[in-house]
Amino acid sequence: MDFNAEDASIFESALSDDSSRPKVYIETYGCQMNVNDSEVVASILIANGYAITSNINEADVILINTCSIRENAETRVFGRIDLFGQVKKSKPSVLVGVLGCMAERLKDQLLEEKKVVDLVVGPDAYRELPVLLRAAEDGQKGINVLLSREETYADISPVRLDKNGVSAFVSIMRGCNNMCSYCVVPYTRGAERSRDPHTIVREVQELVDAGYREVTLLGQNVNSYHWEEQKGLVKQKISFSDLLEMVALVDPRLRVRFSTSHPKDLTNEVLYTMAMYENICNHIHLPVQSGSTRILQLMNRKYTREDYLDRIKAIRSIIPDCSISTDIIAGFCTETEVDHDMTLSIMREVGFDFAYMFKYSERPNTKAARQLKDDVPEEVKTRRLMEIIELQGKLSEQSKKNDVGKRFEVLIEGESKKSKDEFFGRTSQNKVVVFPKENHKIGEFVFVEVTDCTPATLIGHIVEE
Ligand code: SAH
Ligand code: SF4
Ligand code: F3S
């Protein structure tokens, strides 16, 4: 993760002037849950006498929070670990720790194969980090990759590392029970468990009190969030839609987003809750993966093309101005040209506003790796992915063009990268808009009229409501 000088100064002031604290540098790869986990790790380490630094050269401890989702994600991390080896050559006392999904997947293999690594800590063992670090300081390499059925870090207030002071991630659950055949996450993150809703609401309230204006509730499959508690004589059940309402009610001026929704679990109840509360953003990330029912079955996604389209219909009728984004995998095992065409046609039919698109990457020990042949040739995967990317380019452009001439409420998130005179922010539909600053500040809501667009952003100016 990138830090800027401003972040570093925030940390230093938060940590008193005690320069004797050992300094930890954290680099993060992978999904938003990993970003949030690094914030939990920072919180645990600060409470145990460490300081966080954004400068790798002044670090006493280098931590890399890793991702295993595709082979190239792991290759990138291996490259970084080798680079840390260079840092260690010039400063041998530096400790190097591997956290996250690669730690969980590769376990002691990482210690054996990468001599520079001093500790390996899986996603459910971060409370052990201070103990493992102390042992490593005494020359003892350490590993803890135990997965838990309970750990949700519910009581830990994450230290916001990417501090823009406006938007924050809040994890509401961990793990995944879905077992999509291609996916490594159930193995690296363990079984699904939901976090106590009262701790979620408390964390959201703290964020509001600290001036935050947007939260994104995170889970691999937020729609299966589930909590039960005893209220007197009755057992009370809290579903995702109940939780969404509880969070929306914390403050009407706080924007609420969530990710990721699984098509098989997205209920109308959730859609009605979204429609009812103005501050729940009108955007749903609903990974389709493939447009072919046969491939979806092999992927163990538990919905058909028709089921997916039924959910799209429900979204369109309950929340007419909702944007929809997705994830797509090209070239899954046995995928034919006909299957691929069905993916292209479902993309057209839905008209996705945005998509993350990937080539299938076989992950060791997953169901697909054990039972199916990764038989689509590399060049075919590449060509199909290119076709998907090209089509999505057109759909994304169309989605932006449809916004030209309209007005949107926009949360100002920061200064535009291209101009000091402009801000960027997002619409409720999660589209980025760039506009002249006038006399406004980061963190404010403004109304913006969209006058133009580029392939990546909307362009507009502030107007009166
Ligand atoms: N929990 C989320 C997504 C988790 S991973 C969900 O269920 O939708 C993010 C995306 O990575 C997935 O949606 C999928 O499109 C992609 N992905 C996961 N495993 C992959 C693999 N082995 N090869 C290629 N893409 C993969
Ligand atoms: Fe992986 Fe499927 Fe779980 Fe998403 S729902 S994390 S794709 S197993
Ligand atoms: Fe990657 Fe682990 Fe997230 S594999 S996508 S960091 S859950």
Coordinates of C-alpha atoms and ligand atoms in Angstrom, one line a residue:
M1 CA 0.0 0.0 0.0
D2 CA 1.2 3.5 -0.7
F3 CA 1.5 6.0 2.0
N4 CA 2.2 9.7 1.7
A5 CA 4.1 12.0 3.9
E6 CA 0.9 13.3 5.4
D7 CA -0.1 9.8 6.6
A8 CA 3.3 9.4 8.2
S9 CA 3.0 12.6 10.2
I10 CA -0.5 11.5 11.3
F11 CA 1.0 8.3 12.7
E12 CA 3.9 10.0 14.3
S13 CA 1.7 12.5 16.2
A14 CA -0.6 9.7 17.2
L15 CA 2.3 7.9 18.7
S16 CA 3.8 10.6 20.9
D17 CA 7.4 11.6 20.3
D18 CA 8.7 8.3 21.4
S19 CA 11.3 7.6 18.7
S20 CA 12.5 4.6 20.6
R21 CA 9.6 2.5 19.4
P22 CA 10.6 -0.1 16.7
K23 CA 9.2 1.0 13.3
V24 CA 7.0 -1.3 11.2
Y25 CA 6.5 -0.9 7.5
I26 CA 3.4 -2.7 6.1
E27 CA 2.8 -3.4 2.4
T28 CA -0.6 -4.7 1.4
Y29 CA -1.7 -6.7 -1.7
G30 CA -5.1 -8.3 -2.5
C31 CA -8.6 -7.4 -1.7
Q32 CA -10.2 -4.7 0.5
M33 CA -10.4 -7.2 3.3
N34 CA -6.6 -7.4 3.3
V35 CA -6.4 -3.6 3.3
N36 CA -8.6 -3.6 6.4
D37 CA -6.6 -6.4 8.0
S38 CA -3.4 -4.4 7.7
E39 CA -5.2 -1.7 9.6
V40 CA -6.1 -4.2 12.3
V41 CA -2.4 -5.3 12.3
A42 CA -1.3 -1.7 12.7
S43 CA -3.7 -1.2 15.6
I44 CA -2.4 -4.4 17.4
L45 CA 1.3 -3.4 16.9
I46 CA 0.8 0.2 18.0
A47 CA -0.9 -1.1 21.2
N48 CA 2.2 -3.2 21.7
G49 CA 4.8 -0.5 21.6
Y50 CA 5.6 -0.4 17.8
A51 CA 5.3 2.6 15.5
I52 CA 4.2 2.5 11.8
T53 CA 6.4 4.0 9.1
S54 CA 5.8 4.7 5.5
N55 CA 9.5 4.6 4.8
I56 CA 10.9 1.1 4.2
N57 CA 14.5 2.3 4.8
E58 CA 13.8 3.3 8.4
A59 CA 11.9 0.1 9.2
D60 CA 12.9 -2.3 11.9
V61 CA 10.2 -4.7 10.8
I62 CA 8.9 -5.2 7.2
L63 CA 5.5 -6.9 6.9
I64 CA 3.9 -7.9 3.6
N65 CA 0.2 -8.8 3.7
T66 CA -0.3 -11.1 0.7
C67 CA -2.9 -12.4 -1.7
S68 CA -3.1 -15.9 -3.3
I69 CA -6.1 -15.4 -5.6
R70 CA -4.2 -15.8 -8.9
E71 CA -0.7 -17.0 -9.7
N72 CA 0.5 -13.6 -10.8
A73 CA -0.6 -12.1 -7.4
E74 CA 1.8 -14.5 -5.7
T75 CA 4.6 -14.0 -8.3
R76 CA 4.5 -10.3 -7.5
V77 CA 4.8 -10.9 -3.8
F78 CA 7.8 -13.3 -4.3
G79 CA 9.5 -10.4 -6.2
R80 CA 8.9 -8.1 -3.3
I81 CA 10.2 -10.6 -0.8
D82 CA 13.4 -10.9 -2.8
L83 CA 13.7 -7.1 -2.7
F84 CA 13.4 -7.2 1.1
G85 CA 16.4 -9.5 1.0
Q86 CA 18.4 -6.7 -0.5
V87 CA 17.2 -4.3 2.3
K88 CA 18.2 -6.9 4.9
K89 CA 21.7 -7.1 3.4
S90 CA 22.3 -3.5 4.3
K91 CA 20.5 -3.7 7.6
P92 CA 20.7 -7.4 8.9
S93 CA 18.6 -6.7 12.1
V94 CA 15.5 -6.0 10.0
L95 CA 12.8 -8.6 10.5
V96 CA 10.6 -9.7 7.5
G97 CA 7.1 -11.1 8.1
V98 CA 4.7 -12.6 5.6
L99 CA 1.0 -12.2 6.5
G100 CA -2.3 -13.0 4.9
C101 CA -3.4 -15.5 2.3
M102 CA 0.0 -16.7 1.0
A103 CA 1.1 -17.2 4.6
E104 CA -1.9 -19.4 5.1
R105 CA -1.5 -21.3 1.8
L106 CA 2.2 -21.9 1.8
K107 CA 2.8 -22.1 5.6
D108 CA 6.4 -23.3 6.5
Q109 CA 7.3 -23.7 2.9
L110 CA 7.8 -19.9 3.0
L111 CA 10.3 -20.2 5.8
E112 CA 12.1 -23.0 4.0
E113 CA 12.3 -21.5 0.6
K114 CA 12.7 -17.8 1.4
K115 CA 15.6 -17.5 4.0
V116 CA 14.9 -13.8 4.4
V117 CA 11.5 -14.5 5.9
D118 CA 11.5 -14.5 9.8
L119 CA 7.8 -15.0 10.5
V120 CA 4.7 -16.3 8.7
V121 CA 1.3 -15.3 10.2
G122 CA -2.1 -16.3 8.8
P123 CA -5.2 -14.1 8.7
D124 CA -6.6 -15.4 12.0
A125 CA -3.4 -15.1 14.0
Y126 CA -2.6 -11.4 14.0
R127 CA -3.1 -11.1 17.8
E128 CA 0.0 -13.3 18.1
L129 CA 2.1 -10.9 16.1
P130 CA 3.8 -9.1 19.1
V131 CA 4.8 -12.5 20.6
L132 CA 6.1 -13.8 17.3
L133 CA 8.0 -10.6 16.7
R134 CA 9.7 -10.7 20.1
A135 CA 10.7 -14.3 19.5
A136 CA 12.1 -13.3 16.1
E137 CA 14.1 -10.5 17.7
D138 CA 15.8 -13.2 19.7
G139 CA 16.6 -15.1 16.5
Q140 CA 13.7 -17.5 16.6
K141 CA 11.8 -17.8 13.4
G142 CA 8.0 -18.0 14.0
I143 CA 4.9 -19.3 12.4
N144 CA 1.2 -19.2 13.3
V145 CA -1.3 -20.2 10.6
L146 CA -4.1 -21.5 12.8
L147 CA -7.5 -20.7 11.4
S148 CA -10.2 -19.9 13.8
R149 CA -14.0 -20.4 13.9
E150 CA -14.5 -17.4 16.1
E151 CA -11.9 -14.7 15.4
T152 CA -13.4 -11.5 13.9
Y153 CA -11.1 -8.9 15.6
A154 CA -14.4 -7.4 16.7
D155 CA -12.9 -5.4 19.6
I156 CA -10.0 -3.9 17.6
S157 CA -10.4 -0.4 16.2
P158 CA -8.4 -0.5 12.9
V159 CA -5.8 2.3 12.4
R160 CA -6.7 3.9 9.1
L161 CA -3.6 3.6 7.0
D162 CA -4.9 5.1 3.8
K163 CA -6.1 8.1 5.8
N164 CA -8.1 10.4 3.5
G165 CA -10.4 10.9 6.6
V166 CA -13.5 10.5 4.4
S167 CA -14.1 6.8 3.7
A168 CA -13.2 3.7 5.6
F169 CA -13.6 -0.1 5.4
V170 CA -15.4 -2.0 8.1
S171 CA -15.2 -5.8 8.1
I172 CA -18.5 -7.4 9.1
M173 CA -17.5 -11.0 8.6
R174 CA -14.5 -13.2 7.8
G175 CA -13.9 -16.4 5.8
C176 CA -16.1 -18.0 3.2
N177 CA -18.2 -21.2 3.1
N178 CA -19.0 -21.1 -0.6
M179 CA -16.4 -23.3 -2.1
C180 CA -16.5 -22.0 -5.7
S181 CA -14.4 -24.6 -7.4
Y182 CA -11.7 -22.2 -8.7
C183 CA -11.2 -20.2 -5.5
V184 CA -8.5 -20.4 -2.9
V185 CA -10.2 -18.1 -0.4
P186 CA -12.1 -20.7 1.7
Y187 CA -8.7 -22.4 2.3
T188 CA -6.8 -19.2 3.1
R189 CA -9.4 -17.5 5.2
G190 CA -11.3 -20.5 6.7
A191 CA -14.9 -20.9 7.6
E192 CA -17.4 -18.0 7.4
R193 CA -18.2 -16.2 10.6
S194 CA -20.1 -13.0 11.3
R195 CA -19.0 -10.2 13.6
D196 CA -21.1 -9.0 16.5
P197 CA -23.4 -6.2 15.0
H198 CA -23.0 -4.1 18.1
T199 CA -19.3 -3.8 17.6
I200 CA -19.9 -2.9 14.0
V201 CA -22.3 -0.1 14.8
R202 CA -19.9 1.1 17.5
E203 CA -17.0 1.2 15.0
V204 CA -19.2 3.0 12.5
Q205 CA -20.2 5.6 15.2
E206 CA -16.5 6.2 16.1
L207 CA -15.8 6.8 12.4
V208 CA -18.6 9.3 12.2
D209 CA -17.4 11.0 15.3
A210 CA -13.9 11.2 13.7
G211 CA -15.4 13.0 10.7
Y212 CA -15.7 10.0 8.2
R213 CA -18.5 10.4 5.7
E214 CA -18.6 6.9 4.1
V215 CA -18.2 3.3 5.2
T216 CA -17.9 0.2 3.1
L217 CA -19.0 -3.0 4.8
L218 CA -16.8 -5.8 3.8
G219 CA -17.2 -9.6 3.5
Q220 CA -16.6 -12.2 0.8
N221 CA -20.3 -12.8 0.7
V222 CA -22.0 -10.1 2.8
N223 CA -25.5 -11.4 2.0
S224 CA -25.0 -14.4 4.1
Y225 CA -24.2 -12.2 7.2
H226 CA -26.0 -13.8 10.1
W227 CA -26.1 -13.1 13.9
E228 CA -28.2 -14.6 16.6
E229 CA -28.6 -13.3 20.1
Q230 CA -30.8 -13.9 23.1
K231 CA -33.1 -10.9 23.9
G232 CA -34.8 -11.9 27.2
L233 CA -36.7 -15.0 26.3
V234 CA -36.6 -14.7 22.6
K235 CA -33.8 -15.4 20.2
Q236 CA -33.2 -12.5 17.9
K237 CA -31.8 -13.0 14.4
I238 CA -30.0 -10.3 12.6
S239 CA -29.7 -10.6 8.8
F240 CA -27.6 -8.6 6.4
S241 CA -30.5 -6.4 5.6
D242 CA -31.1 -5.8 9.3
L243 CA -27.4 -4.9 9.7
L244 CA -27.5 -2.6 6.7
E245 CA -30.4 -0.7 8.3
M246 CA -28.7 -0.5 11.7
V247 CA -25.6 1.0 10.0
A248 CA -27.7 3.4 7.8
L249 CA -29.4 4.7 11.0
V250 CA -26.1 5.6 12.7
D251 CA -26.2 8.9 10.8
P252 CA -28.3 10.0 7.8
R253 CA -25.3 11.9 6.4
L254 CA -23.0 8.8 6.4
R255 CA -22.8 7.0 3.0
V256 CA -23.0 3.2 3.3
R257 CA -21.6 0.8 0.7
F258 CA -21.0 -2.9 0.9
S259 CA -19.1 -5.6 -1.0
T260 CA -19.3 -8.4 -2.2
S261 CA -22.8 -9.7 -2.9
H262 CA -23.2 -13.3 -4.1
P263 CA -26.0 -13.6 -6.7
K264 CA -27.4 -16.7 -5.0
D265 CA -27.9 -14.8 -1.7
L266 CA -28.9 -11.3 -2.8
T267 CA -32.5 -11.0 -1.4
N268 CA -35.2 -8.6 -2.3
E269 CA -35.3 -7.6 1.3
V270 CA -31.7 -6.2 1.0
L271 CA -32.8 -4.3 -2.2
Y272 CA -35.9 -2.8 -0.4
T273 CA -33.6 -1.7 2.5
M274 CA -31.3 -0.1 0.0
A275 CA -34.3 1.7 -1.6
M276 CA -35.6 2.8 1.7
Y277 CA -32.5 4.6 3.0
E278 CA -31.2 7.5 1.0
N279 CA -27.7 7.1 2.5
I280 CA -27.2 3.5 1.3
C281 CA -25.5 3.9 -2.0
N282 CA -27.1 2.7 -5.2
H283 CA -24.4 0.4 -6.3
I284 CA -24.1 -3.4 -6.2
H285 CA -21.1 -5.4 -7.0
L286 CA -22.5 -8.7 -8.2
P287 CA -19.8 -11.0 -9.6
V288 CA -21.3 -13.1 -12.5
Q289 CA -18.0 -15.0 -13.4
S290 CA -19.6 -16.5 -16.5
G291 CA -22.7 -16.2 -18.7
S292 CA -22.9 -20.0 -19.3
T293 CA -25.0 -22.1 -16.9
R294 CA -22.8 -25.1 -17.7
I295 CA -19.6 -23.3 -16.6
L296 CA -21.4 -21.8 -13.6
Q297 CA -22.2 -25.3 -12.5
L298 CA -18.6 -26.4 -12.9
M299 CA -17.6 -23.3 -10.9
N300 CA -20.0 -24.4 -8.2
R301 CA -21.6 -21.0 -8.1
K302 CA -25.1 -22.4 -7.4
Y303 CA -27.0 -20.1 -9.8
T304 CA -27.9 -20.3 -13.4
R305 CA -27.7 -17.6 -16.1
E306 CA -31.5 -17.1 -15.7
D307 CA -31.2 -16.8 -11.9
Y308 CA -28.6 -14.1 -12.3
L309 CA -30.7 -12.2 -14.8
D310 CA -33.7 -12.5 -12.4
R311 CA -31.6 -10.7 -9.7
I312 CA -30.7 -8.0 -12.2
K313 CA -34.4 -7.6 -13.0
A314 CA -35.2 -7.3 -9.3
I315 CA -32.4 -4.7 -8.8
R316 CA -33.7 -2.6 -11.8
S317 CA -37.3 -2.7 -10.6
I318 CA -36.6 -2.0 -6.9
I319 CA -33.7 0.5 -7.3
P320 CA -34.1 2.0 -10.8
D321 CA -30.9 4.1 -10.7
C322 CA -28.7 1.4 -9.3
S323 CA -25.3 0.8 -10.9
I324 CA -24.1 -2.8 -11.2
S325 CA -20.5 -4.0 -11.4
T326 CA -19.2 -7.5 -11.7
D327 CA -16.2 -9.9 -11.9
I328 CA -15.6 -12.2 -14.9
I329 CA -13.3 -15.1 -15.4
A330 CA -12.2 -16.0 -18.9
G331 CA -11.1 -19.4 -19.9
F332 CA -12.3 -21.6 -17.0
C333 CA -11.9 -25.4 -17.5
T334 CA -13.7 -26.8 -20.5
E335 CA -15.0 -23.3 -21.6
T336 CA -16.0 -23.4 -25.3
E337 CA -16.5 -20.6 -27.8
V338 CA -20.2 -21.0 -27.2
D339 CA -19.8 -20.6 -23.4
H340 CA -17.5 -17.5 -24.0
D341 CA -20.2 -16.0 -26.3
M342 CA -22.7 -16.5 -23.5
T343 CA -20.5 -14.4 -21.2
L344 CA -20.3 -11.7 -23.9
S345 CA -24.0 -11.8 -24.3
I346 CA -24.8 -11.6 -20.6
M347 CA -22.5 -8.6 -20.4
R348 CA -24.5 -6.9 -23.1
E349 CA -27.8 -7.9 -21.7
V350 CA -27.0 -6.5 -18.2
G351 CA -24.9 -3.5 -19.5
F352 CA -22.5 -3.6 -16.5
D353 CA -21.2 -0.2 -15.4
F354 CA -17.9 -1.6 -14.4
A355 CA -16.1 -5.0 -14.3
Y356 CA -12.9 -6.7 -13.0
M357 CA -11.9 -9.2 -15.6
F358 CA -9.4 -12.1 -15.2
K359 CA -7.9 -15.1 -16.9
Y360 CA -8.6 -18.3 -15.1
S361 CA -5.6 -19.2 -12.9
E362 CA -5.5 -22.7 -11.5
R363 CA -4.9 -22.6 -7.7
P364 CA -3.3 -25.7 -6.1
N365 CA -5.7 -28.0 -4.1
T366 CA -8.9 -26.2 -5.1
K367 CA -11.7 -28.4 -6.3
A368 CA -11.1 -27.3 -9.9
A369 CA -7.4 -28.1 -9.7
R370 CA -8.2 -31.6 -8.2
Q371 CA -11.1 -32.5 -10.5
L372 CA -11.0 -30.5 -13.7
K373 CA -8.4 -30.0 -16.4
D374 CA -7.1 -26.5 -17.0
D375 CA -7.6 -27.2 -20.7
V376 CA -8.2 -23.8 -22.4
P377 CA -4.9 -22.9 -24.1
E378 CA -3.2 -19.7 -22.8
E379 CA -3.5 -17.9 -26.1
V380 CA -7.3 -18.7 -26.2
K381 CA -7.7 -17.4 -22.6
T382 CA -5.8 -14.2 -23.6
R383 CA -7.9 -13.7 -26.7
R384 CA -11.2 -14.2 -24.8
L385 CA -10.1 -11.9 -22.0
M386 CA -9.2 -9.2 -24.6
E387 CA -12.7 -9.6 -26.1
I388 CA -14.3 -9.3 -22.7
I389 CA -12.2 -6.2 -21.8
E390 CA -13.0 -4.6 -25.2
L391 CA -16.7 -5.1 -24.7
Q392 CA -16.6 -3.8 -21.2
G393 CA -14.8 -0.7 -22.4
K394 CA -17.8 0.1 -24.6
L395 CA -20.3 -0.7 -21.8
S396 CA -18.4 1.4 -19.3
E397 CA -18.3 4.3 -21.8
Q398 CA -22.0 4.0 -22.5
S399 CA -22.7 4.0 -18.7
K400 CA -20.8 7.3 -18.4
K401 CA -22.3 8.8 -21.4
N402 CA -25.8 8.1 -20.0
D403 CA -24.8 10.4 -17.0
V404 CA -24.0 13.4 -19.1
G405 CA -26.5 16.2 -18.5
K406 CA -27.6 14.7 -15.1
R407 CA -27.0 16.0 -11.6
F408 CA -25.6 13.9 -8.8
E409 CA -24.8 14.3 -5.1
V410 CA -21.1 13.7 -4.8
L411 CA -18.9 13.1 -1.8
I412 CA -15.6 15.0 -2.2
E413 CA -12.8 12.5 -1.5
G414 CA -9.6 14.3 -2.6
E415 CA -7.7 16.5 -5.0
S416 CA -7.7 15.4 -8.6
K417 CA -4.4 13.9 -9.6
K418 CA -4.3 16.0 -12.7
S419 CA -5.1 19.4 -11.4
K420 CA -4.7 21.3 -8.1
D421 CA -7.8 23.3 -8.9
E422 CA -10.0 20.3 -9.1
F423 CA -11.5 17.7 -6.7
F424 CA -12.6 14.2 -7.3
G425 CA -15.4 12.4 -5.7
R426 CA -17.9 9.7 -6.4
T427 CA -21.6 9.5 -7.1
S428 CA -23.9 7.2 -5.1
Q429 CA -23.5 4.8 -8.1
N430 CA -19.7 4.7 -7.4
K431 CA -18.6 6.6 -10.5
V432 CA -15.7 9.0 -10.2
V433 CA -16.4 12.7 -11.0
V434 CA -13.8 15.4 -11.4
F435 CA -14.9 19.1 -11.0
P436 CA -13.5 22.6 -10.1
K437 CA -13.0 23.1 -6.4
E438 CA -14.7 26.4 -5.9
N439 CA -14.9 27.0 -2.2
H440 CA -15.5 23.5 -1.0
K441 CA -13.5 21.1 1.2
I442 CA -12.7 17.4 1.2
G443 CA -15.4 15.5 3.0
E444 CA -18.3 17.7 1.9
F445 CA -21.3 16.7 -0.1
V446 CA -21.9 18.8 -3.2
F447 CA -24.3 18.6 -6.2
V448 CA -22.4 18.2 -9.5
E449 CA -23.8 18.5 -13.0
V450 CA -22.0 16.2 -15.4
T451 CA -21.1 17.9 -18.6
D452 CA -18.7 15.4 -20.2
C453 CA -16.8 12.2 -19.7
T454 CA -13.5 10.4 -20.5
P455 CA -13.2 6.6 -20.6
A456 CA -12.4 6.6 -16.9
T457 CA -14.2 9.6 -15.3
L458 CA -17.1 11.9 -15.4
I459 CA -16.4 15.6 -15.7
G460 CA -18.7 18.3 -14.3
H461 CA -19.2 21.4 -12.1
I462 CA -20.8 22.2 -8.8
V463 CA -24.4 23.4 -8.9
E464 CA -26.9 24.5 -6.4
E465 CA -29.2 21.7 -5.3
Ligands
SAH1 N1 -16.0 -13.2 -2.7 C1 -16.1 -12.6 -3.9 C2 -14.8 -12.5 -4.7 C3 -13.5 -12.9 -4.2 S1 -12.2 -13.0 -5.2 C4 -17.1 -13.3 -4.7 O1 -17.5 -14.3 -4.4 O2 -17.5 -12.8 -5.7 C5 -12.4 -11.8 -6.4 C6 -12.6 -12.3 -7.8 O3 -11.4 -13.0 -8.3 C7 -13.6 -13.4 -8.0 O4 -14.9 -12.8 -8.1 C8 -13.2 -14.0 -9.3 O5 -13.7 -13.3 -10.4 C9 -11.7 -13.9 -9.3 N2 -11.0 -15.1 -9.0 C10 -11.1 -15.9 -7.9 N3 -10.3 -17.0 -8.1 C11 -9.8 -16.9 -9.3 C12 -8.9 -17.8 -10.1 N4 -8.5 -19.0 -9.6 N5 -8.6 -17.4 -11.4 C13 -9.0 -16.2 -11.9 N6 -9.8 -15.4 -11.2 C14 -10.2 -15.7 -9.9
SF4_2 FE1 -14.2 -17.4 -3.5 FE2 -16.7 -18.0 -4.1 FE3 -16.1 -17.5 -1.6 FE4 -16.1 -15.5 -3.4 S1 -17.9 -16.7 -2.7 S2 -14.5 -15.9 -1.9 S3 -15.3 -16.6 -5.2 S4 -15.3 -19.2 -2.7
F3S3 FE1 -6.5 -12.3 -2.1 FE2 -7.0 -13.4 0.2 FE3 -8.4 -11.3 -0.6 S1 -6.5 -14.5 -1.6 S2 -8.4 -11.6 -2.8 S3 -6.2 -11.3 -0.2 S4 -9.1 -13.0 0.7

